[in-house]
Tab-separated table of C-alpha atoms in Angstrom:
chain	number	residue	atom	x	y	z
A	1	MET	CA	31.516	-17.255	-28.471
A	2	ALA	CA	31.038	-18.256	-24.836
A	3	THR	CA	31.498	-21.926	-24.072
A	4	LYS	CA	29.600	-23.941	-21.501
A	5	ALA	CA	32.624	-23.930	-19.192
A	6	SER	CA	33.040	-20.143	-19.415
A	7	ARG	CA	29.343	-19.573	-18.689
A	8	SER	CA	29.556	-21.867	-15.671
A	9	ALA	CA	32.636	-20.025	-14.429
A	10	ALA	CA	30.855	-16.673	-14.879
A	11	ARG	CA	27.838	-17.875	-12.888
A	12	LEU	CA	30.136	-19.189	-10.154
A	13	MET	CA	32.005	-15.897	-9.853
A	14	ILE	CA	28.878	-13.760	-9.784
A	15	SER	CA	26.944	-16.006	-7.395
A	16	PRO	CA	28.391	-14.507	-4.137
A	17	ALA	CA	27.240	-11.023	-5.154
A	18	VAL	CA	23.817	-12.316	-6.203
A	19	LEU	CA	23.381	-14.248	-2.931
A	20	LEU	CA	24.440	-11.206	-0.910
A	21	LEU	CA	21.985	-8.995	-2.800
A	22	LEU	CA	19.148	-11.497	-2.365
A	23	GLY	CA	19.880	-11.801	1.352
A	24	TRP	CA	20.022	-8.035	1.699
A	25	MET	CA	16.516	-7.783	0.205
A	26	ILE	CA	14.793	-10.980	1.303
A	27	ILE	CA	15.820	-11.082	4.983
A	28	PRO	CA	14.427	-7.609	5.915
A	29	LEU	CA	11.312	-8.251	3.827
A	30	SER	CA	10.724	-11.608	5.511
A	31	MET	CA	11.151	-10.057	8.952
A	32	THR	CA	8.722	-7.275	8.069
A	33	VAL	CA	6.090	-9.797	6.947
A	34	TYR	CA	6.704	-11.856	10.094
A	35	PHE	CA	6.384	-8.874	12.460
A	36	SER	CA	3.187	-7.757	10.689
A	37	PHE	CA	1.384	-10.805	12.111
A	38	LEU	CA	2.517	-10.155	15.694
A	39	ARG	CA	1.328	-7.792	18.393
A	40	TYR	CA	4.823	-6.358	18.591
A	41	ASN	CA	4.826	-3.166	20.675
A	42	LEU	CA	8.088	-1.842	22.100
A	43	LEU	CA	6.235	-0.558	25.171
A	44	MET	CA	5.086	-4.098	25.967
A	45	PRO	CA	8.220	-6.263	25.619
A	46	ASP	CA	6.879	-9.234	27.619
A	47	GLY	CA	5.397	-11.110	24.700
A	48	ASN	CA	4.670	-10.838	20.987
A	49	PRO	CA	1.586	-12.982	20.411
A	50	PHE	CA	0.419	-13.952	16.954
A	51	VAL	CA	-2.599	-11.821	15.984
A	52	GLY	CA	-3.095	-12.805	12.335
A	53	TRP	CA	-4.514	-10.045	10.153
A	54	ASP	CA	-5.392	-7.684	13.023
A	55	ASN	CA	-2.517	-5.298	12.306
A	56	TYR	CA	-3.625	-4.963	8.692
A	57	TYR	CA	-7.202	-4.339	9.780
A	58	TRP	CA	-6.207	-1.633	12.261
A	59	PHE	CA	-3.876	0.001	9.758
A	60	PHE	CA	-6.589	0.125	7.073
A	61	THR	CA	-9.159	1.469	9.542
A	62	ASP	CA	-6.795	4.096	10.959
A	63	PRO	CA	-8.465	7.512	10.402
A	64	SER	CA	-5.175	8.789	8.980
A	65	PHE	CA	-4.909	6.071	6.323
A	66	LYS	CA	-7.286	7.677	3.807
A	67	ASP	CA	-5.600	11.053	4.202
A	68	ALA	CA	-2.180	9.430	3.799
A	69	MET	CA	-3.205	7.663	0.597
A	70	LEU	CA	-4.730	10.839	-0.863
A	71	ASN	CA	-1.675	12.901	0.070
A	72	THR	CA	0.609	10.277	-1.472
A	73	LEU	CA	-1.301	10.406	-4.762
A	74	LEU	CA	-1.392	14.220	-4.771
A	75	LEU	CA	2.303	14.417	-3.955
A	76	VAL	CA	3.323	11.999	-6.695
A	77	GLY	CA	0.954	13.494	-9.267
A	78	GLY	CA	1.896	17.092	-8.476
A	79	VAL	CA	5.636	16.484	-8.626
A	80	LEU	CA	5.335	14.468	-11.859
A	81	ALA	CA	3.308	17.250	-13.504
A	82	ILE	CA	5.796	19.960	-12.514
A	83	THR	CA	8.942	18.006	-13.355
A	84	THR	CA	7.656	16.653	-16.666
A	85	VAL	CA	6.417	19.981	-18.014
A	86	GLY	CA	9.259	21.950	-16.447
A	87	GLY	CA	11.812	19.380	-17.615
A	88	VAL	CA	10.659	19.712	-21.217
A	89	LEU	CA	10.855	23.520	-21.053
A	90	PHE	CA	14.262	23.581	-19.358
A	91	ALA	CA	15.655	20.958	-21.731
A	92	LEU	CA	14.380	22.960	-24.695
A	93	LEU	CA	16.047	26.087	-23.297
A	94	LEU	CA	19.359	24.381	-22.501
A	95	ASP	CA	19.464	22.806	-25.948
A	96	GLN	CA	19.789	26.267	-27.494
A	97	PRO	CA	23.295	27.700	-28.066
A	98	MET	CA	24.104	30.324	-25.432
A	99	TRP	CA	27.041	31.920	-23.660
A	100	GLY	CA	28.260	29.916	-20.649
A	101	GLN	CA	26.124	26.942	-21.626
A	102	GLY	CA	28.201	24.412	-19.647
A	103	VAL	CA	28.065	26.437	-16.424
A	104	ILE	CA	24.327	26.995	-16.769
A	105	ARG	CA	23.718	23.272	-17.287
A	106	ILE	CA	25.704	22.436	-14.156
A	107	MET	CA	23.721	25.000	-12.131
A	108	VAL	CA	20.413	23.586	-13.358
A	109	ILE	CA	21.415	19.998	-12.541
A	110	ALA	CA	22.999	20.853	-9.150
A	111	PRO	CA	19.806	20.622	-6.985
A	112	PHE	CA	19.552	16.900	-7.732
A	113	PHE	CA	22.721	16.312	-5.702
A	114	VAL	CA	21.458	18.135	-2.593
A	115	MET	CA	20.438	15.810	0.248
A	116	PRO	CA	16.632	15.794	0.797
A	117	THR	CA	17.041	16.755	4.471
A	118	VAL	CA	19.286	19.700	3.610
A	119	SER	CA	16.946	20.789	0.840
A	120	GLY	CA	13.913	20.709	3.139
A	121	LEU	CA	15.676	22.692	5.881
A	122	VAL	CA	17.006	25.308	3.449
A	123	TRP	CA	13.594	25.907	1.886
A	124	LYS	CA	11.902	25.932	5.298
A	125	ASN	CA	14.246	28.383	7.027
A	126	MET	CA	15.816	30.442	4.255
A	127	PHE	CA	12.943	30.863	1.795
A	128	MET	CA	9.535	29.917	3.236
A	129	ASN	CA	9.817	31.216	6.786
A	130	PRO	CA	7.115	33.928	7.034
A	131	VAL	CA	9.255	36.094	9.373
A	132	ASN	CA	12.877	35.655	8.319
A	133	GLY	CA	12.501	33.966	4.928
A	134	ILE	CA	13.339	35.565	1.600
A	135	PHE	CA	9.771	35.170	0.304
A	136	GLY	CA	8.447	36.841	3.461
A	137	HIS	CA	10.785	39.829	3.034
A	138	ILE	CA	9.797	40.165	-0.625
A	139	ALA	CA	6.083	40.093	0.283
A	140	SER	CA	6.605	42.704	3.018
A	141	ALA	CA	8.577	44.947	0.650
A	142	LEU	CA	5.676	44.789	-1.811
A	143	GLY	CA	3.197	45.689	0.921
A	144	MET	CA	1.618	42.211	1.049
A	145	GLN	CA	1.025	39.844	3.918
A	146	PRO	CA	3.744	37.139	4.045
A	147	VAL	CA	2.483	33.617	3.374
A	148	ASP	CA	3.011	31.006	6.073
A	149	PHE	CA	3.644	28.245	3.566
A	150	PHE	CA	3.696	25.276	5.938
A	151	SER	CA	0.507	26.350	7.701
A	152	GLN	CA	-1.584	27.708	4.830
A	153	ILE	CA	-0.475	25.567	1.870
A	154	PRO	CA	1.596	22.767	3.472
A	155	LEU	CA	1.148	20.005	0.883
A	156	LEU	CA	1.716	22.378	-2.025
A	157	SER	CA	4.906	23.554	-0.320
A	158	ILE	CA	6.151	19.961	0.011
A	159	ILE	CA	5.310	19.314	-3.654
A	160	PHE	CA	7.286	22.405	-4.664
A	161	ILE	CA	10.353	21.395	-2.616
A	162	VAL	CA	10.372	17.825	-3.942
A	163	ALA	CA	9.762	19.026	-7.517
A	164	TRP	CA	12.731	21.405	-7.171
A	165	GLN	CA	14.906	18.414	-6.293
A	166	TRP	CA	13.672	16.155	-9.104
A	167	LEU	CA	13.405	18.762	-11.874
A	168	PRO	CA	17.148	18.473	-12.736
A	169	PHE	CA	16.792	14.706	-13.209
A	170	ALA	CA	13.915	15.154	-15.654
A	171	THR	CA	15.787	17.967	-17.399
A	172	LEU	CA	18.921	15.851	-17.835
A	173	ILE	CA	17.023	12.894	-19.333
A	174	LEU	CA	14.948	15.080	-21.653
A	175	LEU	CA	17.951	17.180	-22.697
A	176	THR	CA	19.701	13.991	-23.777
A	177	ALA	CA	16.634	13.087	-25.833
A	178	PHE	CA	16.558	16.542	-27.428
A	179	GLN	CA	20.205	16.234	-28.450
A	180	SER	CA	19.499	12.962	-30.240
A	181	LEU	CA	16.794	14.566	-32.375
A	182	ASP	CA	17.498	14.622	-36.115
A	183	GLN	CA	18.078	18.292	-36.928
A	184	GLU	CA	17.604	17.672	-40.647
A	185	GLN	CA	14.005	16.666	-39.974
A	186	LEU	CA	13.389	19.962	-38.161
A	187	GLU	CA	15.061	21.943	-40.937
A	188	ALA	CA	12.955	20.172	-43.571
A	189	ALA	CA	9.756	20.956	-41.635
A	190	GLU	CA	10.828	24.588	-41.276
A	191	MET	CA	11.501	24.852	-45.023
A	192	ASP	CA	8.018	23.426	-45.650
A	193	GLY	CA	6.569	26.320	-43.681
A	194	ALA	CA	5.812	24.574	-40.383
A	195	SER	CA	5.665	26.957	-37.442
A	196	TRP	CA	7.812	26.444	-34.325
A	197	LEU	CA	4.757	25.258	-32.387
A	198	ALA	CA	3.906	22.737	-35.098
A	199	ARG	CA	7.498	21.438	-35.148
A	200	PHE	CA	7.447	21.091	-31.387
A	201	TRP	CA	4.069	19.321	-31.271
A	202	TYR	CA	4.489	16.946	-34.204
A	203	ILE	CA	8.259	16.279	-34.201
A	204	MET	CA	9.919	17.153	-30.881
A	205	LEU	CA	7.238	15.946	-28.474
A	206	PRO	CA	6.754	12.501	-30.100
A	207	HIS	CA	10.536	12.100	-30.060
A	208	LEU	CA	10.489	12.756	-26.288
A	209	ALA	CA	7.840	10.097	-25.595
A	210	ARG	CA	10.312	7.404	-24.523
A	211	ALA	CA	12.329	9.818	-22.376
A	212	ILE	CA	9.172	11.111	-20.675
A	213	THR	CA	8.186	7.498	-19.995
A	214	VAL	CA	11.534	6.842	-18.306
A	215	VAL	CA	11.172	10.000	-16.197
A	216	ILE	CA	7.665	9.057	-15.048
A	217	LEU	CA	8.571	5.449	-14.238
A	218	ILE	CA	11.725	6.214	-12.260
A	219	GLN	CA	10.326	9.218	-10.415
A	220	THR	CA	7.118	7.459	-9.436
A	221	ILE	CA	9.039	4.633	-7.764
A	222	PHE	CA	11.044	7.083	-5.657
A	223	LEU	CA	8.247	9.587	-4.988
A	224	LEU	CA	6.064	6.919	-3.381
A	225	SER	CA	8.557	6.821	-0.495
A	226	ILE	CA	9.130	10.548	0.099
A	227	PHE	CA	9.884	11.032	3.793
A	228	ALA	CA	12.806	13.316	4.722
A	229	GLU	CA	11.259	16.506	3.290
A	230	ILE	CA	8.085	15.950	5.322
A	231	LEU	CA	9.962	15.098	8.513
A	232	VAL	CA	12.106	18.253	8.587
A	233	THR	CA	9.403	20.702	7.457
A	234	THR	CA	5.904	19.809	8.671
A	235	ASN	CA	6.147	16.503	10.600
A	236	GLY	CA	3.076	15.378	8.673
A	237	GLY	CA	0.980	18.342	9.789
A	238	PRO	CA	-0.919	20.471	10.327
A	239	GLY	CA	-3.027	17.507	11.394
A	240	THR	CA	-2.550	14.946	8.647
A	241	SER	CA	-2.458	17.424	5.747
A	242	THR	CA	1.046	16.359	4.670
A	243	THR	CA	1.104	12.813	6.031
A	244	ASN	CA	1.815	10.336	3.245
A	245	LEU	CA	1.919	6.546	3.494
A	246	THR	CA	5.637	6.440	4.321
A	247	TYR	CA	5.277	8.986	7.111
A	248	LEU	CA	2.264	7.138	8.531
A	249	ILE	CA	4.376	3.973	8.754
A	250	TYR	CA	7.058	5.983	10.556
A	251	VAL	CA	4.503	7.298	13.042
A	252	SER	CA	3.173	3.819	13.754
A	253	SER	CA	6.581	2.182	14.129
A	254	LEU	CA	8.818	4.782	15.770
A	255	LEU	CA	6.518	7.296	17.434
A	256	GLN	CA	3.790	4.948	18.663
A	257	TYR	CA	6.273	2.044	19.074
A	258	ASP	CA	3.835	-0.310	17.359
A	259	VAL	CA	6.236	-2.328	15.216
A	260	GLY	CA	3.527	-4.822	14.282
A	261	MET	CA	1.223	-2.213	12.771
A	262	GLY	CA	4.145	-0.381	11.183
A	263	SER	CA	5.294	-3.625	9.570
A	264	ALA	CA	1.785	-4.214	8.249
A	265	GLY	CA	1.862	-0.732	6.768
A	266	GLY	CA	5.231	-1.489	5.194
A	267	VAL	CA	3.874	-4.634	3.549
A	268	ILE	CA	0.877	-2.664	2.267
A	269	ALA	CA	3.200	0.027	0.883
A	270	ILE	CA	5.299	-2.594	-0.925
A	271	ILE	CA	2.194	-4.161	-2.476
A	272	LEU	CA	0.805	-0.790	-3.568
A	273	ALA	CA	4.179	0.269	-5.030
A	274	ASN	CA	4.361	-2.917	-7.077
A	275	ILE	CA	0.782	-2.472	-8.285
A	276	VAL	CA	1.574	1.086	-9.389
A	277	ALA	CA	4.808	-0.029	-11.091
A	278	ILE	CA	3.051	-2.835	-12.977
A	279	PHE	CA	0.236	-0.489	-13.996
A	280	LEU	CA	2.690	2.104	-15.292
A	281	MET	CA	4.691	-0.489	-17.183
A	282	ARG	CA	1.550	-1.792	-18.869
A	283	MET	CA	0.047	1.617	-19.609
A	284	ILE	CA	3.004	3.737	-20.681
A	285	GLY	CA	5.933	1.306	-20.740
A	286	LYS	CA	4.948	0.319	-24.288
A	287	ASN	CA	6.713	3.481	-25.420
A	288	LEU	CA	10.010	1.891	-24.426
A	289	ASP	CA	9.539	-0.774	-27.078
A	290	ALA	CA	8.505	1.646	-29.785
């Protein structure tokens, strides 16, 4: 049993790491909040006057803001739908005994370790290019007109690329949940005459509830800040059709050199991300305590 002296010693030893972590988070956040109240434009370095809430007002009234918010919601929702459903199906498939099961599992999980920039460039140039891409050659061989993915269905293309990256993560979590399922319960249901669909719906799926909750919570946090895939494929276009909130902040800060407005957008993004996280924890996080 830990004594008072040992607990004090533990706190003392861990305090440098805690202080470093707090500084690493709090200092950039404080600077972002501070810059959001200044007219801080890199093209006008003479002065950075205090402008109050003006940057927030101009960011909210930016014509691209509504499109960015809608695209962010569609991107997160679309990827979650694909990865959750696809993760359940892949996990169910990989849970079955098969030849070369270990190699197949590694191949399925491998895309999660590909850098987002590399993934976006590979899909853009190797697969989705209407002239030299594999999909374009397949369409031409079948006598069909090749699809220009990033011009005709740009947001759907981004959703597909991001879902391809995150599907292995969902599969890995759900496969772990499948392997912890009591096989005797399934065998008893089968002996009672329950069909495979009934066993899946009433036994397997409820067992996956906690794992699905973890997948949704973790993925949502990361998907709200998707950036690299958009930058290397569409640059937020055509127009603002693939501009999400993160990319809009990038445009304001680094392309328009308006650090003040970009900082205001960053503060807004942080607030919205926390609201979404709290909402998810209240709505579906109850499954974690079940």
